[in-house]
Amino acid sequence: ATLSNLAGLYRDQSRFAQAELLYRRAIAIDEKTLGPDHPDLATDLEGYAVLLRKTNREADAARLEARAKAIRAKQAQNPPK
């Protein structure tokens, strides 16, 4: 969470290269430790997508948003018990 929060701060400060590195690292950690369907991963994917849109990488942003949406849909169908 700390990496993602720092990435968001850097994104908001227009420090895009630094933010991108942190988002990528946070996503890799999420995938390894939480799995491919965890809501925290979806949150980090959405944050990274915002960064990609700010840097005019619309197709990449759309791909990440679609992945996050799929994770959220799967979670809605199978909420944790």
mmCIF file of C-alpha atoms in Angstrom:
data_model
loop_
_atom_site.group_PDB
_atom_site.id
_atom_site.type_symbol
_atom_site.label_atom_id
_atom_site.label_comp_id
_atom_site.label_asym_id
_atom_site.label_seq_id
_atom_site.Cartn_x
_atom_site.Cartn_y
_atom_site.Cartn_z
ATOM 1 C CA ALA A 1 0.000 0.000 0.000
ATOM 2 C CA THR A 2 2.857 2.369 0.790
ATOM 3 C CA LEU A 3 4.359 2.001 -2.669
ATOM 4 C CA SER A 4 1.023 2.656 -4.295
ATOM 5 C CA ASN A 5 0.366 5.699 -2.115
ATOM 6 C CA LEU A 6 3.792 7.128 -2.932
ATOM 7 C CA ALA A 7 3.217 6.418 -6.626
ATOM 8 C CA GLY A 8 -0.057 8.339 -6.447
ATOM 9 C CA LEU A 9 1.703 11.264 -4.803
ATOM 10 C CA TYR A 10 4.394 11.289 -7.488
ATOM 11 C CA ARG A 11 1.709 11.063 -10.179
ATOM 12 C CA ASP A 12 -0.090 14.054 -8.716
ATOM 13 C CA GLN A 13 3.208 15.962 -8.655
ATOM 14 C CA SER A 14 3.793 15.113 -12.338
ATOM 15 C CA ARG A 15 6.803 12.979 -11.432
ATOM 16 C CA PHE A 16 5.593 10.391 -13.908
ATOM 17 C CA ALA A 17 8.728 8.278 -14.377
ATOM 18 C CA GLN A 18 9.103 7.770 -10.629
ATOM 19 C CA ALA A 19 5.410 7.047 -10.233
ATOM 20 C CA GLU A 20 5.454 4.465 -12.997
ATOM 21 C CA LEU A 21 8.303 2.534 -11.414
ATOM 22 C CA LEU A 22 6.475 2.409 -8.103
ATOM 23 C CA TYR A 23 3.156 1.369 -9.639
ATOM 24 C CA ARG A 24 4.864 -1.449 -11.528
ATOM 25 C CA ARG A 25 6.596 -2.615 -8.375
ATOM 26 C CA ALA A 26 3.398 -2.437 -6.302
ATOM 27 C CA ILE A 27 1.474 -4.406 -8.932
ATOM 28 C CA ALA A 28 4.177 -7.090 -9.106
ATOM 29 C CA ILE A 29 4.130 -7.436 -5.320
ATOM 30 C CA ASP A 30 0.307 -7.583 -5.293
ATOM 31 C CA GLU A 31 0.237 -10.303 -7.928
ATOM 32 C CA LYS A 32 2.832 -12.384 -6.107
ATOM 33 C CA THR A 33 1.531 -12.009 -2.562
ATOM 34 C CA LEU A 34 -2.214 -11.441 -2.966
ATOM 35 C CA GLY A 35 -2.950 -13.237 -6.218
ATOM 36 C CA PRO A 36 -4.394 -12.136 -9.546
ATOM 37 C CA ASP A 37 -7.936 -11.490 -8.295
ATOM 38 C CA HIS A 38 -7.399 -9.376 -5.184
ATOM 39 C CA PRO A 39 -9.211 -6.033 -4.842
ATOM 40 C CA ASP A 40 -5.988 -4.271 -3.776
ATOM 41 C CA LEU A 41 -4.479 -5.269 -7.106
ATOM 42 C CA ALA A 42 -7.479 -3.732 -8.874
ATOM 43 C CA THR A 43 -6.932 -0.500 -6.959
ATOM 44 C CA ASP A 44 -3.275 -0.347 -7.989
ATOM 45 C CA LEU A 45 -4.153 -1.124 -11.604
ATOM 46 C CA GLU A 46 -6.669 1.733 -11.575
ATOM 47 C CA GLY A 47 -4.108 4.139 -10.144
ATOM 48 C CA TYR A 48 -1.566 3.143 -12.756
ATOM 49 C CA ALA A 49 -4.205 3.606 -15.453
ATOM 50 C CA VAL A 50 -4.718 7.198 -14.296
ATOM 51 C CA LEU A 51 -0.981 7.765 -14.712
ATOM 52 C CA LEU A 52 -1.033 6.227 -18.181
ATOM 53 C CA ARG A 53 -3.898 8.494 -19.227
ATOM 54 C CA LYS A 54 -1.979 11.534 -17.953
ATOM 55 C CA THR A 55 0.932 10.481 -20.161
ATOM 56 C CA ASN A 56 -1.292 9.914 -23.218
ATOM 57 C CA ARG A 57 -1.076 6.120 -23.218
ATOM 58 C CA GLU A 58 -4.777 5.534 -23.659
ATOM 59 C CA ALA A 59 -4.617 1.954 -24.951
ATOM 60 C CA ASP A 60 -2.459 0.785 -22.054
ATOM 61 C CA ALA A 61 -4.721 2.589 -19.582
ATOM 62 C CA ALA A 62 -7.822 0.962 -21.071
ATOM 63 C CA ARG A 63 -6.221 -2.473 -20.801
ATOM 64 C CA LEU A 64 -5.436 -1.977 -17.099
ATOM 65 C CA GLU A 65 -8.898 -0.570 -16.422
ATOM 66 C CA ALA A 66 -10.480 -3.591 -18.083
ATOM 67 C CA ARG A 67 -8.381 -5.920 -15.952
ATOM 68 C CA ALA A 68 -9.332 -4.029 -12.777
ATOM 69 C CA LYS A 69 -13.004 -4.121 -13.782
ATOM 70 C CA ALA A 70 -12.812 -7.885 -14.297
ATOM 71 C CA ILE A 71 -11.263 -8.337 -10.846
ATOM 72 C CA ARG A 72 -13.997 -6.226 -9.261
ATOM 73 C CA ALA A 73 -16.724 -8.123 -11.133
ATOM 74 C CA LYS A 74 -15.301 -11.447 -9.989
ATOM 75 C CA GLN A 75 -15.173 -10.191 -6.405
ATOM 76 C CA ALA A 76 -18.787 -9.033 -6.605
ATOM 77 C CA GLN A 77 -19.857 -12.493 -7.764
ATOM 78 C CA ASN A 78 -17.815 -14.258 -5.089
ATOM 79 C CA PRO A 79 -17.578 -11.964 -2.050
ATOM 80 C CA PRO A 80 -15.219 -13.080 0.736
ATOM 81 C CA LYS A 81 -16.874 -14.993 3.540
#
